[in-house]
mmCIF file with all atom_site columns, C-alpha atoms in Angstrom:
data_model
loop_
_atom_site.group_PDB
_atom_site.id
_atom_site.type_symbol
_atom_site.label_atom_id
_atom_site.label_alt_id
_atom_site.label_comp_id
_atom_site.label_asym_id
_atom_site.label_entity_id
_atom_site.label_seq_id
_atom_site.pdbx_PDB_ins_code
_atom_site.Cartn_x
_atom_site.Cartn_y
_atom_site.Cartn_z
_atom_site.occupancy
_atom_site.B_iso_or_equiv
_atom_site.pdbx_formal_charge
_atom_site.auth_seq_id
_atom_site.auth_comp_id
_atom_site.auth_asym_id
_atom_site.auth_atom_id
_atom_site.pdbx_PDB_model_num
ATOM 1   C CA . UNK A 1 1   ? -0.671  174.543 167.104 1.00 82.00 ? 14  UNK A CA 1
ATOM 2   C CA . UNK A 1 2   ? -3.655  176.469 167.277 1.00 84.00 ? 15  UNK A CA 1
ATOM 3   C CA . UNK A 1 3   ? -5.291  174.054 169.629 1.00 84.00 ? 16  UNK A CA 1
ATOM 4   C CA . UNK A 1 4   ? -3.505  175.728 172.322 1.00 78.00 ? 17  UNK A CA 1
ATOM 5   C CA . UNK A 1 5   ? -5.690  179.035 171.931 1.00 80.00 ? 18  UNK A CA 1
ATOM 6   C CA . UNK A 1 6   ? -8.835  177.827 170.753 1.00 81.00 ? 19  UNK A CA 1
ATOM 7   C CA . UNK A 1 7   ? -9.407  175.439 173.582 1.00 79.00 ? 20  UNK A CA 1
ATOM 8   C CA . UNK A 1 8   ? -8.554  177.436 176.626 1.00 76.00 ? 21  UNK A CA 1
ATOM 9   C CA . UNK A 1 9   ? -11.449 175.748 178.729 1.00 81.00 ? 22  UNK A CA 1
ATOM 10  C CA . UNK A 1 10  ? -9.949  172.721 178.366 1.00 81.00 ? 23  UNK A CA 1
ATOM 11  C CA . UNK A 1 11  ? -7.637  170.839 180.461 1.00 86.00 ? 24  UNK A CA 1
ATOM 12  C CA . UNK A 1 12  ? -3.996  170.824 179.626 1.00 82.00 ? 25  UNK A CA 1
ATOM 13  C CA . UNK A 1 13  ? -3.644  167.467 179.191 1.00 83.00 ? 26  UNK A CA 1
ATOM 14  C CA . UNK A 1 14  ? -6.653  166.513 177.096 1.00 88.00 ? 27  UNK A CA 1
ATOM 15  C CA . UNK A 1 15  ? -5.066  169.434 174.913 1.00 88.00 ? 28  UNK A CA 1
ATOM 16  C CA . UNK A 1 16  ? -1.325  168.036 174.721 1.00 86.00 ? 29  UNK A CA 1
ATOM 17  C CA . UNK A 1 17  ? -3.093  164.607 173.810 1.00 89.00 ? 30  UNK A CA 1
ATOM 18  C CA . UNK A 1 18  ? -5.170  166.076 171.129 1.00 91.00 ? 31  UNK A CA 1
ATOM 19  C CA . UNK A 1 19  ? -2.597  168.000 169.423 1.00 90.00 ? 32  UNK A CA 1
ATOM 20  C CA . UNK A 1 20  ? -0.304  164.639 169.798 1.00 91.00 ? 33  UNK A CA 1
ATOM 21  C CA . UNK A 1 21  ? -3.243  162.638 168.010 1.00 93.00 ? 34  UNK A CA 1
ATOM 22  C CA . UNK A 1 22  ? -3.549  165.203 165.379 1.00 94.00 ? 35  UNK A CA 1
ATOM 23  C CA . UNK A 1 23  ? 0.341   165.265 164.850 1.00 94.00 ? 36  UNK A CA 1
ATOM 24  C CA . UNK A 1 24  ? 0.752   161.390 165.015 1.00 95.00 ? 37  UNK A CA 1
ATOM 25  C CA . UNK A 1 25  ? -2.329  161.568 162.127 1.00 96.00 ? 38  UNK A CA 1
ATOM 26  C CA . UNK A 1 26  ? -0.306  163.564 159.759 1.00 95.00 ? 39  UNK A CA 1
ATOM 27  C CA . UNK A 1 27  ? 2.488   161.201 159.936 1.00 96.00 ? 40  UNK A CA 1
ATOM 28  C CA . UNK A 1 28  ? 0.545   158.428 157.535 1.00 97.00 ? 41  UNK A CA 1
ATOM 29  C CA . UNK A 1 29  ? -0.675  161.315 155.489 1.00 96.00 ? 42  UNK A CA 1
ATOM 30  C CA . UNK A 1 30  ? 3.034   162.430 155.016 1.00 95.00 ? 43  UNK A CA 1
ATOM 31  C CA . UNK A 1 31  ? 4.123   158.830 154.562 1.00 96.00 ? 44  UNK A CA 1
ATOM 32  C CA . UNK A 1 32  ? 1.919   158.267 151.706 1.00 97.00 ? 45  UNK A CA 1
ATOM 33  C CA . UNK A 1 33  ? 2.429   161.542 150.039 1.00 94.00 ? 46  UNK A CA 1
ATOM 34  C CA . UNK A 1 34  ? 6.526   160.522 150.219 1.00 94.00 ? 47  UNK A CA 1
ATOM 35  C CA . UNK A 1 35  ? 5.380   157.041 148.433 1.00 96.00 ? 48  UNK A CA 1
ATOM 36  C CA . UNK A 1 36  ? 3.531   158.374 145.543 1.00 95.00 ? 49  UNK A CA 1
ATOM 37  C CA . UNK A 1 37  ? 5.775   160.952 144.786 1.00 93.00 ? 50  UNK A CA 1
ATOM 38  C CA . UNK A 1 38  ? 8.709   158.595 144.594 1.00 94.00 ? 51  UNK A CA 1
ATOM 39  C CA . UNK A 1 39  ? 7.025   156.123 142.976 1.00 95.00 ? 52  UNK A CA 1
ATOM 40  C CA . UNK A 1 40  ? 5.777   158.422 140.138 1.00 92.00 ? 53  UNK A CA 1
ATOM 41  C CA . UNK A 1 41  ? 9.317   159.438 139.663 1.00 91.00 ? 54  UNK A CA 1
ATOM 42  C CA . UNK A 1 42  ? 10.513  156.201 139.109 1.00 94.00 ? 55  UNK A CA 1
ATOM 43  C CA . UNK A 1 43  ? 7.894   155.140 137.369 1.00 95.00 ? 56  UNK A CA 1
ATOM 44  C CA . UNK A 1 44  ? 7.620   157.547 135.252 1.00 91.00 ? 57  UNK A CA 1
ATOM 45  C CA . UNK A 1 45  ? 8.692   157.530 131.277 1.00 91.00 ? 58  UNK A CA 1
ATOM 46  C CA . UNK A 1 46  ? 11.323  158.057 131.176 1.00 92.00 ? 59  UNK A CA 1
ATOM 47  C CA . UNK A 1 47  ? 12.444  158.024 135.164 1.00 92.00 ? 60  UNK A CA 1
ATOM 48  C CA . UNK A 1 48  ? 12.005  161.535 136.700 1.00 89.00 ? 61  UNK A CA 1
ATOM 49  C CA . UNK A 1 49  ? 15.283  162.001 138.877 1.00 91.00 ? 62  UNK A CA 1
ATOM 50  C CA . UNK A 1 50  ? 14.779  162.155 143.096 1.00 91.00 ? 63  UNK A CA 1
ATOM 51  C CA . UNK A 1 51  ? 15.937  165.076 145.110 1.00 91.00 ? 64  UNK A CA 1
ATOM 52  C CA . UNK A 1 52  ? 17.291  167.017 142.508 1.00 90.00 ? 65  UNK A CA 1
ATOM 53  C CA . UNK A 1 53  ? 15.320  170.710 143.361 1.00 93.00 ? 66  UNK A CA 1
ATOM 54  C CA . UNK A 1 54  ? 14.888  173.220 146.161 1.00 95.00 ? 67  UNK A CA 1
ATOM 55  C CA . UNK A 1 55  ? 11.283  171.941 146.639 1.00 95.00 ? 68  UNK A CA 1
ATOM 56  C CA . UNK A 1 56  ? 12.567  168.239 146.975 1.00 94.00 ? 69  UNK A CA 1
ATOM 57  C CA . UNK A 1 57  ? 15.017  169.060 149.574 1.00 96.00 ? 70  UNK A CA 1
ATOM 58  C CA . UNK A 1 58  ? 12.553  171.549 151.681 1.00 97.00 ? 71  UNK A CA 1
ATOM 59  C CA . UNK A 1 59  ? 10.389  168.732 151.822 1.00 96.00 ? 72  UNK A CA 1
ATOM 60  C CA . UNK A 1 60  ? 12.895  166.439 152.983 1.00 95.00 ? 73  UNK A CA 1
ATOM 61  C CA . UNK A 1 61  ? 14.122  168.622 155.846 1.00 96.00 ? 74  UNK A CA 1
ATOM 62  C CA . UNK A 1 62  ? 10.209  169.978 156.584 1.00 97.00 ? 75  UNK A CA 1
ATOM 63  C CA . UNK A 1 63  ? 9.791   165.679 157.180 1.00 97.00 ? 76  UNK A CA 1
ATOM 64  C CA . UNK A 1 64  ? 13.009  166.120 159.191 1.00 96.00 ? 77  UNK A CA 1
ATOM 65  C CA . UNK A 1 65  ? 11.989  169.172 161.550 1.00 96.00 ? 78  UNK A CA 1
ATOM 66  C CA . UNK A 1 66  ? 8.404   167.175 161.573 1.00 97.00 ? 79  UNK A CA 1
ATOM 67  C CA . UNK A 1 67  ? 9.848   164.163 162.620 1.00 96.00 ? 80  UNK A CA 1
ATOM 68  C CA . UNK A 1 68  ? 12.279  165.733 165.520 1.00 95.00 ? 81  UNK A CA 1
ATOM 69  C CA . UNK A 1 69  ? 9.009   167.506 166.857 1.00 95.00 ? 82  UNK A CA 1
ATOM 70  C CA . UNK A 1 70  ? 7.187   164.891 167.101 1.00 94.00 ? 83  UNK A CA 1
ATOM 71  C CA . UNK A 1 71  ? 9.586   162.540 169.181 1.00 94.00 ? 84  UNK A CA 1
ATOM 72  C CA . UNK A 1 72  ? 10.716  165.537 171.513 1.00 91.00 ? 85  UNK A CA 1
ATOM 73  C CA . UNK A 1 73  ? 7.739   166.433 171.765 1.00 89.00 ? 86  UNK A CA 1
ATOM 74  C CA . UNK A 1 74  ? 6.414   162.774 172.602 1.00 89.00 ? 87  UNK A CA 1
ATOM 75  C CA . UNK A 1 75  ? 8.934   162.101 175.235 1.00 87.00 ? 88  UNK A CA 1
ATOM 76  C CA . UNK A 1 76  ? 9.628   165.405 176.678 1.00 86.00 ? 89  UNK A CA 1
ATOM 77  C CA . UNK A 1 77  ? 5.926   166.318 177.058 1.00 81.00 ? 90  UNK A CA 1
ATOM 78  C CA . UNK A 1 78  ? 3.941   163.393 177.365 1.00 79.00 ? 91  UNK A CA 1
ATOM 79  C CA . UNK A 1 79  ? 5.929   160.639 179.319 1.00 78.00 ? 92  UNK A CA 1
ATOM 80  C CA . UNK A 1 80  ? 8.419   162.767 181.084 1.00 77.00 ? 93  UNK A CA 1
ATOM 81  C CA . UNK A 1 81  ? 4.694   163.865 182.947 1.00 74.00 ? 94  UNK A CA 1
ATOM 82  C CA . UNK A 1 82  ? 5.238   160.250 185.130 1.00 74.00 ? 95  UNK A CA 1
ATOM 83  C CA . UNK A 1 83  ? 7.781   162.108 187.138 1.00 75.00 ? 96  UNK A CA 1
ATOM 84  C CA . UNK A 1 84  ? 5.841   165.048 186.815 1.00 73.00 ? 97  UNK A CA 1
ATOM 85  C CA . UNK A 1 85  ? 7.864   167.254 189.936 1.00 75.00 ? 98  UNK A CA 1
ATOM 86  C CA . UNK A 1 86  ? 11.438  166.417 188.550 1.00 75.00 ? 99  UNK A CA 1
ATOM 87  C CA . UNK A 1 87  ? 11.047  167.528 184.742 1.00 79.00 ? 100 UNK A CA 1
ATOM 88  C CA . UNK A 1 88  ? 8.890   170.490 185.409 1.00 80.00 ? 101 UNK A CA 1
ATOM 89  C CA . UNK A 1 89  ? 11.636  172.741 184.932 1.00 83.00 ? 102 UNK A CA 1
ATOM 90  C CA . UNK A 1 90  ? 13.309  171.113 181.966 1.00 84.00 ? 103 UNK A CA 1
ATOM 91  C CA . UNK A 1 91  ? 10.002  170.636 179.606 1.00 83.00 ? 104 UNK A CA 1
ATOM 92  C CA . UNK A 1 92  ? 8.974   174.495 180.908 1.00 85.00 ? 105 UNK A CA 1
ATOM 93  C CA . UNK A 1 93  ? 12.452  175.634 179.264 1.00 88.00 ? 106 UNK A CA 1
ATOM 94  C CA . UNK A 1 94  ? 11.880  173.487 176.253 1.00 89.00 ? 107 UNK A CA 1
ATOM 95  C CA . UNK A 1 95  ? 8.053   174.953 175.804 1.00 88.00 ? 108 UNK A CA 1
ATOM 96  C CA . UNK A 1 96  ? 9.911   177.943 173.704 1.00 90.00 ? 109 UNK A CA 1
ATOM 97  C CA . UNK A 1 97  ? 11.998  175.759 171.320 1.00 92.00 ? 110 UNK A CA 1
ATOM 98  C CA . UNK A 1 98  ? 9.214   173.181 171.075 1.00 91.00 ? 111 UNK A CA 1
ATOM 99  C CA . UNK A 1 99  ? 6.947   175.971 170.034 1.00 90.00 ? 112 UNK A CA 1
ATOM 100 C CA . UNK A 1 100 ? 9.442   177.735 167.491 1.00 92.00 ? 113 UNK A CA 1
ATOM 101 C CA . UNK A 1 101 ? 10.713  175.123 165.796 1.00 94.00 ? 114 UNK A CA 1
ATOM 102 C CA . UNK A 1 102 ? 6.793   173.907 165.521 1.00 94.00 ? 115 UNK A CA 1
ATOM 103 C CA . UNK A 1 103 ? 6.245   176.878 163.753 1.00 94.00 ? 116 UNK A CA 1
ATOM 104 C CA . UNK A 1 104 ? 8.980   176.839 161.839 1.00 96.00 ? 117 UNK A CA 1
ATOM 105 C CA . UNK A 1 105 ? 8.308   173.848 160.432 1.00 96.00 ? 118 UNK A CA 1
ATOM 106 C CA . UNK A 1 106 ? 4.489   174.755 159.653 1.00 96.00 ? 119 UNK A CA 1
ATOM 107 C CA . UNK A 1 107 ? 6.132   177.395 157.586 1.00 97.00 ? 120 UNK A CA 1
ATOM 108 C CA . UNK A 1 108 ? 8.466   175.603 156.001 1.00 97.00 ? 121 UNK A CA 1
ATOM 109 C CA . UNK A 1 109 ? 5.531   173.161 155.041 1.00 97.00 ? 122 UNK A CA 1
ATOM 110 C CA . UNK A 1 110 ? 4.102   176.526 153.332 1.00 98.00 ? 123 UNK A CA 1
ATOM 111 C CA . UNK A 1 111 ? 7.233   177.456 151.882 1.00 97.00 ? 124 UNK A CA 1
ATOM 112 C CA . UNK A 1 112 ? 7.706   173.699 150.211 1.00 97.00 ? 125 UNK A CA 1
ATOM 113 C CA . UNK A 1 113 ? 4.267   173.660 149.117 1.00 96.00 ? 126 UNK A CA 1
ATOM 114 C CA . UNK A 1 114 ? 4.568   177.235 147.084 1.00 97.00 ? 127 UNK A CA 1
ATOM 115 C CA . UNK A 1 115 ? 8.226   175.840 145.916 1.00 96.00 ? 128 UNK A CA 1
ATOM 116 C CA . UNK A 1 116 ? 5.919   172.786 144.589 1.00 94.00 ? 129 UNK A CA 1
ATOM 117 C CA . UNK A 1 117 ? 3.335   174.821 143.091 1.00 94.00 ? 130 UNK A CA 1
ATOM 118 C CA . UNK A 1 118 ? 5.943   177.277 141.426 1.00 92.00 ? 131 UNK A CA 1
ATOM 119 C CA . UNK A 1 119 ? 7.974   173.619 140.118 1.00 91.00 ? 132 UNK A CA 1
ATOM 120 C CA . UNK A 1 120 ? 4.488   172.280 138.658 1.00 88.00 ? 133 UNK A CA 1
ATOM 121 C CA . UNK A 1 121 ? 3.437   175.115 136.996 1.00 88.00 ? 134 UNK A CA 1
ATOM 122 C CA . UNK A 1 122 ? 6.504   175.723 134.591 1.00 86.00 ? 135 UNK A CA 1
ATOM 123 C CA . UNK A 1 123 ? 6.800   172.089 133.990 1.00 85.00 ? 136 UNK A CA 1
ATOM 124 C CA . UNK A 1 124 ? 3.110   172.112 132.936 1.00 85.00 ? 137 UNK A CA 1
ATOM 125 C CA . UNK A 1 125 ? 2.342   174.971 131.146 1.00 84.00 ? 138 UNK A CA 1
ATOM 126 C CA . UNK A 1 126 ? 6.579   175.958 130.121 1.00 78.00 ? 139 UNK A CA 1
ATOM 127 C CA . UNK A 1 127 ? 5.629   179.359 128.343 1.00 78.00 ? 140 UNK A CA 1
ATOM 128 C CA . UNK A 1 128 ? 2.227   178.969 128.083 1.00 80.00 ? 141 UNK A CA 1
ATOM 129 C CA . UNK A 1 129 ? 2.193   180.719 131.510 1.00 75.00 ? 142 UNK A CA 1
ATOM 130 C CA . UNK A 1 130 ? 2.069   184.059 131.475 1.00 77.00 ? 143 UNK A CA 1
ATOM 131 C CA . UNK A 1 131 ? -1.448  183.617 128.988 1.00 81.00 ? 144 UNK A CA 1
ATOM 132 C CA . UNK A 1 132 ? -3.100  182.944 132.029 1.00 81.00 ? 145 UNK A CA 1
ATOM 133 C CA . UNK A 1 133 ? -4.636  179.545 131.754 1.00 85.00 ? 146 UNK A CA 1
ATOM 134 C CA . UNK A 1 134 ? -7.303  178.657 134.498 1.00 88.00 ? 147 UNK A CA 1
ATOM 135 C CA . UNK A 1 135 ? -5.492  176.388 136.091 1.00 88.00 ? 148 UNK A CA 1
ATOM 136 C CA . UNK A 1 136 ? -2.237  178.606 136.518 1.00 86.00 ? 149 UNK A CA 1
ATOM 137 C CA . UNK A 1 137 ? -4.809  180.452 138.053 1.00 91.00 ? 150 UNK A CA 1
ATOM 138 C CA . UNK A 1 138 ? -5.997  178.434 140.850 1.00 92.00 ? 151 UNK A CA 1
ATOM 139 C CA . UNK A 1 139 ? -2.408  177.421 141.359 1.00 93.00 ? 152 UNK A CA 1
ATOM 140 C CA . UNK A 1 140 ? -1.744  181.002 142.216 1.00 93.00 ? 153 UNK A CA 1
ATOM 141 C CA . UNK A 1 141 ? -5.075  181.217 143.892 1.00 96.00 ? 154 UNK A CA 1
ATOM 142 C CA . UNK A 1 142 ? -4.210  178.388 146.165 1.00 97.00 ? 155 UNK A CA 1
ATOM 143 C CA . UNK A 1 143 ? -0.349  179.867 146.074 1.00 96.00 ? 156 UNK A CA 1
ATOM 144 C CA . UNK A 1 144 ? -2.023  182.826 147.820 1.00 98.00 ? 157 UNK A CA 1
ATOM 145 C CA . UNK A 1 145 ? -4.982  181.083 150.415 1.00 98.00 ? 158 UNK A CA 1
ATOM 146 C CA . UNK A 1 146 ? -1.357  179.305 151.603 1.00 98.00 ? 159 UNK A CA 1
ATOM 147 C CA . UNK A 1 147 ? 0.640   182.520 152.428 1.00 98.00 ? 160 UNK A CA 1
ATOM 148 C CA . UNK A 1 148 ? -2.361  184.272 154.319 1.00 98.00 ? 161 UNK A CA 1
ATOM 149 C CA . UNK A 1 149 ? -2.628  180.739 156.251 1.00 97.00 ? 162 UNK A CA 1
ATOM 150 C CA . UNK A 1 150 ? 0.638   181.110 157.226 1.00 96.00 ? 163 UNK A CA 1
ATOM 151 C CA . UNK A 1 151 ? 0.634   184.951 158.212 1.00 96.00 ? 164 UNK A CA 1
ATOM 152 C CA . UNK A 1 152 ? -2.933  184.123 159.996 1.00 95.00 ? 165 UNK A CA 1
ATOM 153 C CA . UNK A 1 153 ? -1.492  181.013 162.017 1.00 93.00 ? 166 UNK A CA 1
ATOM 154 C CA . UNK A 1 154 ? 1.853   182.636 162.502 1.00 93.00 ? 167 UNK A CA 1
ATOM 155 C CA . UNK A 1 155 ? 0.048   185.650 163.855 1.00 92.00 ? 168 UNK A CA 1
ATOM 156 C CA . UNK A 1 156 ? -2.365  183.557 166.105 1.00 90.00 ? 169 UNK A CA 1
ATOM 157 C CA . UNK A 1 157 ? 0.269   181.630 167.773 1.00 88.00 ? 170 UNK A CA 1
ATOM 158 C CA . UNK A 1 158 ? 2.192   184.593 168.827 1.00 85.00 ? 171 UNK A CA 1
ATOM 159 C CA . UNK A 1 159 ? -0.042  186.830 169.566 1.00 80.00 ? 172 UNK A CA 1
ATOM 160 C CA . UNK A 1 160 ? 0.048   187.576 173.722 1.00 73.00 ? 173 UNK A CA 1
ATOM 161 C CA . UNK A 1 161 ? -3.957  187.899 174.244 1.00 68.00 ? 174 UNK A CA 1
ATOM 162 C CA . UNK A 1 162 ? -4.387  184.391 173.000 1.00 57.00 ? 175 UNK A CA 1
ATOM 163 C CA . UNK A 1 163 ? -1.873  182.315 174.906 1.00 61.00 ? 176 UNK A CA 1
ATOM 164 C CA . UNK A 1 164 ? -3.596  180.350 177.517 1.00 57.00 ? 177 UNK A CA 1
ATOM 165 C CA . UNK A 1 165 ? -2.555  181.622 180.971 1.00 58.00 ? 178 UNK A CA 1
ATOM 166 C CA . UNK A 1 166 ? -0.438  178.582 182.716 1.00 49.00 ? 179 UNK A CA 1
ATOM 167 C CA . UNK A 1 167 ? -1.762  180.261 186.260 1.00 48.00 ? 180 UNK A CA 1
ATOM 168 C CA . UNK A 1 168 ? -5.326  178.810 185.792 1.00 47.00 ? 181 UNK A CA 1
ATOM 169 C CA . UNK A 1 169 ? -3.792  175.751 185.363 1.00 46.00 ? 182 UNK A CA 1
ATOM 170 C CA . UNK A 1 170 ? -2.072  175.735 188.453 1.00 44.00 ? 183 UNK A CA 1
ATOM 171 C CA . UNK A 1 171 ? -4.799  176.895 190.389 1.00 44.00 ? 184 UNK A CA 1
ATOM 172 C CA . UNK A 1 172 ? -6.810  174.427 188.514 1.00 48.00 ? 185 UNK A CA 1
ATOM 173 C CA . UNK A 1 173 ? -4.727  171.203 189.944 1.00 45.00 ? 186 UNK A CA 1
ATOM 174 C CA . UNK A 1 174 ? -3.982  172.798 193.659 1.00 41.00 ? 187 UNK A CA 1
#
């Protein structure tokens, strides 16, 4: 997401690509992490039930919303750009739900990574907890680096003086 306002000098296209490329990256990286966790669960002594809390099922819709980005975002702005002239107005309108629902699901990775973190923590250390072992504390440590990531991002994304001005692009091409 942040591609978009760090690499203003950049043409647009070199920009969409990258940000598809670092998208279609993640998708073996969230792949694998879906494996492992499944098969610890049934593999497990005795077999740890699937889906069965809030952090399980934020996960599954965060791979959802992930999933629906990435293929509307595939065909609406990357090949509908053959036929350039007729879809200009459609993937303009869809720039604003493309970009919300991108950040949306960046934060509901956040969210189902601190619902992960909270799950871990009182299955590990059960009352133990509140004594404060070290690593409760870099679980809140980390619990805390991943909330100001998603204030800073949020923040960068939205914030007007950033946004790459779609003018110099169009001067740019003419």
């Amino acid at each position: 997401m942040l591609l978009y306002r760090i690499s203003r000098c950049c043409r647009r296209i070199y920009v969409k690509l990258l940000h598809t490329v670092f998208h279609a990256l993640a998708i073996p990286c969230i792949v694998l992490g879906f494996m492992a966790v499944l098969d610890y669960h049934n593999l497990s002594d005795p077999p740890i039930p699937n889906f069965y809390s809030i952090h399980s099922w934020m996960g599954f819709v965060t791979m959802g919303l992930f999933a629906l980005q990435f293929v509307v975002g595939f065909f609406s702005f990357l090949l509908l750009l053959c036929c350039e002239n007729s879809t200009a107005g459609f993937r303009a309108s869809l720039v604003p739900i493309h970009a919300t629902f991108g950040l949306t699901t960046f934060m509901m990775a956040i969210a189902t990574c601190l619902t992960g973190l909270t799950e871990k923590a009182f299955f590990t250390f059960e009352s133990d907890y509140s004594l404060w072992p070290e690593e409760g504390i870099i679980m809140n440590a980390l619990a805390m680096v991943l909330v100001a990531l998603g204030i800073l991002v949020s923040y960068a994304v939205r914030r007007d003086p950033l946004r790459v001005n779609s003018a110099t692009y169009v001067s740019e091409r003419l």
